[in-house]
Short mmCIF file of C-alpha atoms and ligand atoms in Angstrom, two decimals:
data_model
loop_
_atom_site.label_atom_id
_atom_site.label_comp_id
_atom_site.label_asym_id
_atom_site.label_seq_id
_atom_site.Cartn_x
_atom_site.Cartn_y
_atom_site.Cartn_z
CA UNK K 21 46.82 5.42 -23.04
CA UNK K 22 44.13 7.16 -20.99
CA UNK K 23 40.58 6.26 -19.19
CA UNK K 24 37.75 6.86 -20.87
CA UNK K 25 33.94 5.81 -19.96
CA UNK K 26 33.63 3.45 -17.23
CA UNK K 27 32.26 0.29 -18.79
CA UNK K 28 32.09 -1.80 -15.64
CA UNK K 29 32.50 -1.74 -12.65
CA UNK K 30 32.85 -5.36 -10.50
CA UNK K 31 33.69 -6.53 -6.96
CA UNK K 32 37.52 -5.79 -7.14
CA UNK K 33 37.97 -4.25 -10.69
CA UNK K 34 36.83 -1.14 -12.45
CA UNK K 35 37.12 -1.87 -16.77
CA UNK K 36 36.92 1.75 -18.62
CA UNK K 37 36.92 2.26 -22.28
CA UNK K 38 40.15 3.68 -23.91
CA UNK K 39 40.44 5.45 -27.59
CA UNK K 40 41.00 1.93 -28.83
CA UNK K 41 37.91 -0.01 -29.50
CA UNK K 42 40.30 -3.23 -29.10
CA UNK K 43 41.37 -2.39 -25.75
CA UNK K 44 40.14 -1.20 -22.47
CA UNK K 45 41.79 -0.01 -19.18
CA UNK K 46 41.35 -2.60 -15.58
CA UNK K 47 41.82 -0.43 -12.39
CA UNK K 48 42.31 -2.56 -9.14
CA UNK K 49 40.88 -1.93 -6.11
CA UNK K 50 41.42 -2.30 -2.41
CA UNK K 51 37.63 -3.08 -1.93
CA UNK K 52 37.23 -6.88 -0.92
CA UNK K 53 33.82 -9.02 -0.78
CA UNK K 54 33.38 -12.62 0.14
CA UNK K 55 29.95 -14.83 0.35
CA UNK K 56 28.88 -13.49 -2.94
CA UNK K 57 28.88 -10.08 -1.88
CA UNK K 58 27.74 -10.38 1.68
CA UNK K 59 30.80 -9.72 3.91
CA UNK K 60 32.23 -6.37 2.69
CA UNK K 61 35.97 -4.69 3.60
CA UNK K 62 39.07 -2.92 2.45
CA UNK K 63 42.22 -4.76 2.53
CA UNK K 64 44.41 -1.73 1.90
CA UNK K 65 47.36 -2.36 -0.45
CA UNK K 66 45.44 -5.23 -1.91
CA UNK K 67 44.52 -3.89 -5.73
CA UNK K 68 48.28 -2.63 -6.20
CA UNK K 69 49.63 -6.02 -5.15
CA UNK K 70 46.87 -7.87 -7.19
CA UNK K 71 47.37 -5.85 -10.46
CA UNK K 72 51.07 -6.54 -9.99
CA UNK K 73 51.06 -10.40 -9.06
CA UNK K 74 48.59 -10.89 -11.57
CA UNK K 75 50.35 -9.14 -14.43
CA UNK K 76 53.81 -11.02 -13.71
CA UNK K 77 51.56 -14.41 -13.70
CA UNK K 78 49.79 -13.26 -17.01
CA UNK K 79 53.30 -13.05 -18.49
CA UNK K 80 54.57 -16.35 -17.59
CA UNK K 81 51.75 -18.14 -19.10
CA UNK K 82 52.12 -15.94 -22.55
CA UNK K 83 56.17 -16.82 -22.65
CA UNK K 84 54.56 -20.24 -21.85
CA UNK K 85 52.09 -20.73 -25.02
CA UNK K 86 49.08 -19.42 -23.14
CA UNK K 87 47.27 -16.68 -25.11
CA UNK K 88 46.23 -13.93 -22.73
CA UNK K 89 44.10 -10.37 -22.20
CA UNK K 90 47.60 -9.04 -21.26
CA UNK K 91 48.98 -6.04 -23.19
CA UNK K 92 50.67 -3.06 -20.75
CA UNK K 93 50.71 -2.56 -17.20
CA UNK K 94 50.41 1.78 -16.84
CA UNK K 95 50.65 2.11 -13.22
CA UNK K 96 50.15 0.42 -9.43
CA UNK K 97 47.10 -0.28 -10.28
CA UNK K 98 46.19 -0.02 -13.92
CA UNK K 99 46.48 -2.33 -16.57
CA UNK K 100 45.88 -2.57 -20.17
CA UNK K 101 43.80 -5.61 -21.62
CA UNK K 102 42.79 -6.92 -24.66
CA UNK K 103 38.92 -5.97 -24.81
CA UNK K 104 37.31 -9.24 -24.60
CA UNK K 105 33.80 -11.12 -24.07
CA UNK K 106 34.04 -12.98 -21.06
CA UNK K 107 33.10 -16.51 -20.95
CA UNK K 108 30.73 -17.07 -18.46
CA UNK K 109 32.33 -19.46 -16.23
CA UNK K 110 34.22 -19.61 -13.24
CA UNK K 111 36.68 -22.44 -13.62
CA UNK K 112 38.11 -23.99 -11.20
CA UNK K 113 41.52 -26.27 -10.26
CA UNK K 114 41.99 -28.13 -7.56
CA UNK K 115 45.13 -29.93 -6.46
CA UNK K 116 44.17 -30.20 -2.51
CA UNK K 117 41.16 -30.31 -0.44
CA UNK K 118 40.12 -26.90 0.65
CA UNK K 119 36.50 -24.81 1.16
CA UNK K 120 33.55 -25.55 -0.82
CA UNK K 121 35.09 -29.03 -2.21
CA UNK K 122 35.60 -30.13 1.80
CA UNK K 123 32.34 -28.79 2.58
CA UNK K 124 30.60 -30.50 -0.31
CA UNK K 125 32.09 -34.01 -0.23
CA UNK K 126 33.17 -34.14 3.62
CA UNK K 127 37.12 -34.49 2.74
CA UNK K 128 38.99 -32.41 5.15
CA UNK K 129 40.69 -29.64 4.39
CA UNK K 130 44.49 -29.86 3.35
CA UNK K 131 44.22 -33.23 1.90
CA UNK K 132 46.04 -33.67 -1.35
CA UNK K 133 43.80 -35.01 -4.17
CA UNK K 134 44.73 -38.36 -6.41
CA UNK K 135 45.01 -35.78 -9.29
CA UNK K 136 44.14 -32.42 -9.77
CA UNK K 137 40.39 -31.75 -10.73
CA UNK K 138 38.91 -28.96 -12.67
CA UNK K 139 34.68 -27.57 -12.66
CA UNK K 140 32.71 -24.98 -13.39
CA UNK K 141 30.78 -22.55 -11.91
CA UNK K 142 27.98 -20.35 -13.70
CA UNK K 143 29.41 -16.70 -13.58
CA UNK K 144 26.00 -15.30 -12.27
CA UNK K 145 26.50 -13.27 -8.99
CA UNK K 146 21.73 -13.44 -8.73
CA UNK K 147 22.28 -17.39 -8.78
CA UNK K 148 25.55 -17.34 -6.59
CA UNK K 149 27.53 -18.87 -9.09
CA UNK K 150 25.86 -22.58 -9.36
CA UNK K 151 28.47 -25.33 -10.14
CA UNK K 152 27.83 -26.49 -13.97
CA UNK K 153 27.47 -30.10 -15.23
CA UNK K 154 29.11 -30.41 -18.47
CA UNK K 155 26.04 -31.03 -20.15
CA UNK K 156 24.55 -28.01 -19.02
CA UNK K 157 26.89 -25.31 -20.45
CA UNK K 158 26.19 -26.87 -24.10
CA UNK K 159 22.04 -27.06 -23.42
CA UNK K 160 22.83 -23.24 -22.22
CA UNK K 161 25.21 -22.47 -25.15
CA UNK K 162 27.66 -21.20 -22.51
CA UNK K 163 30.71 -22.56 -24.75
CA UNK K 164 30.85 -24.76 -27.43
CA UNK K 165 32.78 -28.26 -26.95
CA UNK K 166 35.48 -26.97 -28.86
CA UNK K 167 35.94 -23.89 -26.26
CA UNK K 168 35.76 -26.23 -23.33
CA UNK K 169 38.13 -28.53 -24.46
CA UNK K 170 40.84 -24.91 -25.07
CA UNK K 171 39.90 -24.17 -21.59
CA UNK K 172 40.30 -26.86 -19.86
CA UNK K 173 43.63 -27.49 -21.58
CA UNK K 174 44.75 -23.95 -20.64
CA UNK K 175 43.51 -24.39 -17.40
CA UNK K 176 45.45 -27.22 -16.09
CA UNK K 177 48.39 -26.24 -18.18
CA UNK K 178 48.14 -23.03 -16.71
CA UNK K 179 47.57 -25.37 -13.10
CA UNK K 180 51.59 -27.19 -14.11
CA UNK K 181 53.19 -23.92 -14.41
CA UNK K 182 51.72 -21.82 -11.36
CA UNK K 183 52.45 -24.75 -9.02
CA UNK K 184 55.91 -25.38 -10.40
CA UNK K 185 56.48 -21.18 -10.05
CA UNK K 186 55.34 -21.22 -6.71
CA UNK K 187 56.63 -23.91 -5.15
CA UNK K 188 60.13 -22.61 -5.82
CA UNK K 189 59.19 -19.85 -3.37
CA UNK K 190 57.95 -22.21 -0.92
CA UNK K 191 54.29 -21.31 -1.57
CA UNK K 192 51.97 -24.64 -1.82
CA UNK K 193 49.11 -23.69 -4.72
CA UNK K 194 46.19 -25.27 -2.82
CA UNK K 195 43.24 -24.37 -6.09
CA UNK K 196 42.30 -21.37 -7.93
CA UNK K 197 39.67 -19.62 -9.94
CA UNK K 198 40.10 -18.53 -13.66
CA UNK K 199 38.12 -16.69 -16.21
CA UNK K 200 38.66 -17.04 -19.75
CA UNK K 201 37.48 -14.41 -22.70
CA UNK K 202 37.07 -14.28 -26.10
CA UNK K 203 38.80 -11.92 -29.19
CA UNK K 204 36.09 -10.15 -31.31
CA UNK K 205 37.58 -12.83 -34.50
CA UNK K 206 36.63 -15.96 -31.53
CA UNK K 207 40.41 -16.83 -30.02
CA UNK K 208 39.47 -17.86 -26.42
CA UNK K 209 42.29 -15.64 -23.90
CA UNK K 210 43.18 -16.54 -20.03
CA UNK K 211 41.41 -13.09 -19.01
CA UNK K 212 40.21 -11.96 -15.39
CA UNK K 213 42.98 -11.74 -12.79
CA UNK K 214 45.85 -14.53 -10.51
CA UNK K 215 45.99 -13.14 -7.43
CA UNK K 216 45.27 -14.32 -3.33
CA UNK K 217 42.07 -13.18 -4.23
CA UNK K 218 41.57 -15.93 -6.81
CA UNK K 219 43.75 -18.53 -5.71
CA UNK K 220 44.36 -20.49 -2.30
CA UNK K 221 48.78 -20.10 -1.41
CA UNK K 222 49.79 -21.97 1.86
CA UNK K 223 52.96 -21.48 2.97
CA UNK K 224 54.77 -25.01 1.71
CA UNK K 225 56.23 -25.88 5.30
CA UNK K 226 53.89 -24.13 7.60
CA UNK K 227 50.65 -24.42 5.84
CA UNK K 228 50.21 -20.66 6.94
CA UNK K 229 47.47 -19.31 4.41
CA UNK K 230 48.95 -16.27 2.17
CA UNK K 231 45.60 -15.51 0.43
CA UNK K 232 41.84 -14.29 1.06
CA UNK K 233 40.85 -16.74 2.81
CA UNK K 234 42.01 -14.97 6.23
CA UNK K 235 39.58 -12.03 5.06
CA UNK K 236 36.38 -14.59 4.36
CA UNK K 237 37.57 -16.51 7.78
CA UNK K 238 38.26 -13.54 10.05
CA UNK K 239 41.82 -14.60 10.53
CA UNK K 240 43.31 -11.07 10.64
CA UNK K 241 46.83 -10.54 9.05
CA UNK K 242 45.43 -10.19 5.65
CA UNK K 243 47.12 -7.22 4.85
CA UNK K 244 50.76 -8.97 5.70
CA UNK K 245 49.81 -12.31 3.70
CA UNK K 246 49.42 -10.24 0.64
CA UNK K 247 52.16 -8.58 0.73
CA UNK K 248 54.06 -11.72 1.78
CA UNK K 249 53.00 -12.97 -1.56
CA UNK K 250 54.41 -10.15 -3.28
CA UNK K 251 57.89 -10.23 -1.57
CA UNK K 252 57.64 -14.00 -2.16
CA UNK K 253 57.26 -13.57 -6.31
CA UNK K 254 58.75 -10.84 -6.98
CA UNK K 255 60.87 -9.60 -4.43
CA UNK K 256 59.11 -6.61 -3.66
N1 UDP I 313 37.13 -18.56 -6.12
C1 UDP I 313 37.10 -17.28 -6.65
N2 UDP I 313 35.89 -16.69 -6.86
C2 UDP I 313 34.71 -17.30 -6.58
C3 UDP I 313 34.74 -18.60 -6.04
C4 UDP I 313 35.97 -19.20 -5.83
O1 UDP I 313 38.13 -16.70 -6.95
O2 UDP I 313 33.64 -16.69 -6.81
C5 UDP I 313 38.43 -19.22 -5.89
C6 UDP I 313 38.78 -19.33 -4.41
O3 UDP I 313 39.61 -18.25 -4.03
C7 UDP I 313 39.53 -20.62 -4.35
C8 UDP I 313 38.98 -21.46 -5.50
O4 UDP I 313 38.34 -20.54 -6.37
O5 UDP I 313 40.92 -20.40 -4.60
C9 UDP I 313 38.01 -22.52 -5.05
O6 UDP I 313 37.00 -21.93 -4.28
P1 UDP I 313 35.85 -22.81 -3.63
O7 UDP I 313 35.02 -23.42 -4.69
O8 UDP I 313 36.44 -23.73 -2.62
O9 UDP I 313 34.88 -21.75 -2.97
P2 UDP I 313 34.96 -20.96 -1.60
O10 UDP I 313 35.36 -21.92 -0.55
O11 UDP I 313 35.91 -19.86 -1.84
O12 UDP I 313 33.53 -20.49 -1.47
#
């Protein structure tokens, strides 16, 4: 399968165009943004390690009952997805206190919640990514209540396996970001990317942090956290 036209080109990803009009190529990249775009850097090593934690992720969830974009990963840092619409909006699980959600409601960081909690977030990088009431996405067509309710059942399902996974390798799953899309015949697909870009890992014991939050919070040792990640779940 080769590149074709670039289609897109985001924050971490490129998405090109392949001969098949039902699939498309994602190309990670070492480029890293935080603020919505206003702190800028490289974490070098970071879009190989991404593409690769992500895809092994992607994989557990399908063997798990969790439809995916996933089809074939080509190289370090290619992969090949199912061409999909993309849902627009960032949903988030928590299962302990951490950034905006300590900010917002004055609960300090690294306390456990009562159960885990899941939002959303208006994908729209002009409006920095407003949080959503429910009501809102159906009076903005967003998703219909039928496509919520697969989402949010994916999503915390999705929450139950990634923290059982992890935990085994002593990594504590803190909350995380997902995107969903949808097939040209309407089946909604966990899309997007699983990664220490898009989730918060601390280690279990320690409560080191193993994700991008030492890029966003200038804590150096960014580089080493990914790649502790990667040793930790696959053994690399
Ligand atoms: N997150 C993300 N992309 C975003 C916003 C959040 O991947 O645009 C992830 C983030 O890495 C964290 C979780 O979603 O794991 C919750 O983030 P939060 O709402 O606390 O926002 P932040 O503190 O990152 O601004």
């Amino acid at each position: 399968m080769e590149k074709r036209e670039q289609l897109y080109e985001g924050k971490a990803k490129k998405v090109f165009a392949t001969d098949d009009p039902n699939l498309c190529i994602v190309s990670y990249k070492d480029d890293a943004t935080a603020f919505n775009g206003l702190k800028k850097g490289t974490i070098l090593g970071k879009g190989a390690i991404n593409n690769r934690l992500t895809n092994h992720f992607m994989q557990q969830m399908e063997k798990a009952g969790i439809p995916t974009h996933f089809v074939e990963e080509l190289s370090d840092r290619d992969t090949v997805v199912k061409r999909v619409t993309i849902v627009p909006l960032e949903v988030i699980i928590r299962n302990v206190a951490a950034g905006s959600f300590s900010k917002r409601y004055g609960v300090e960081e690294g306390t456990p919640l009562h159960e885990p909690s899941i939002e959303f977030s208006y994908k729209n990088d002009d409006l920095g990514d407003p949080l959503l009431a429910e009501g809102h996405i159906y009076a903005m067509a967003l998703a219909t209540r039928e496509e919520l309710k697969t989402i949010t059942d994916y999503a915390f399902k999705v929450n139950e396996l990634l923290k059982a996974e992890l935990i085994a390798d002593g990594v504590e799953l803190i909350d995380f970001k997902l995107e969903f899309g949808k097939t040209p015949d309407g089946k909604i697909v966990l899309a997007d990317e699983i990664s220490p870009d898009t989730c918060r890992f601390w280690d279990a014991k320690t409560h080191e942090k193993l994700d991008k939050d030492r890029f966003r919070r200038d804590m150096g040792g960014v580089e080493d956290a990914y790649r502790e990640m990667l040793h930790r779940i696959l053994g690399e």
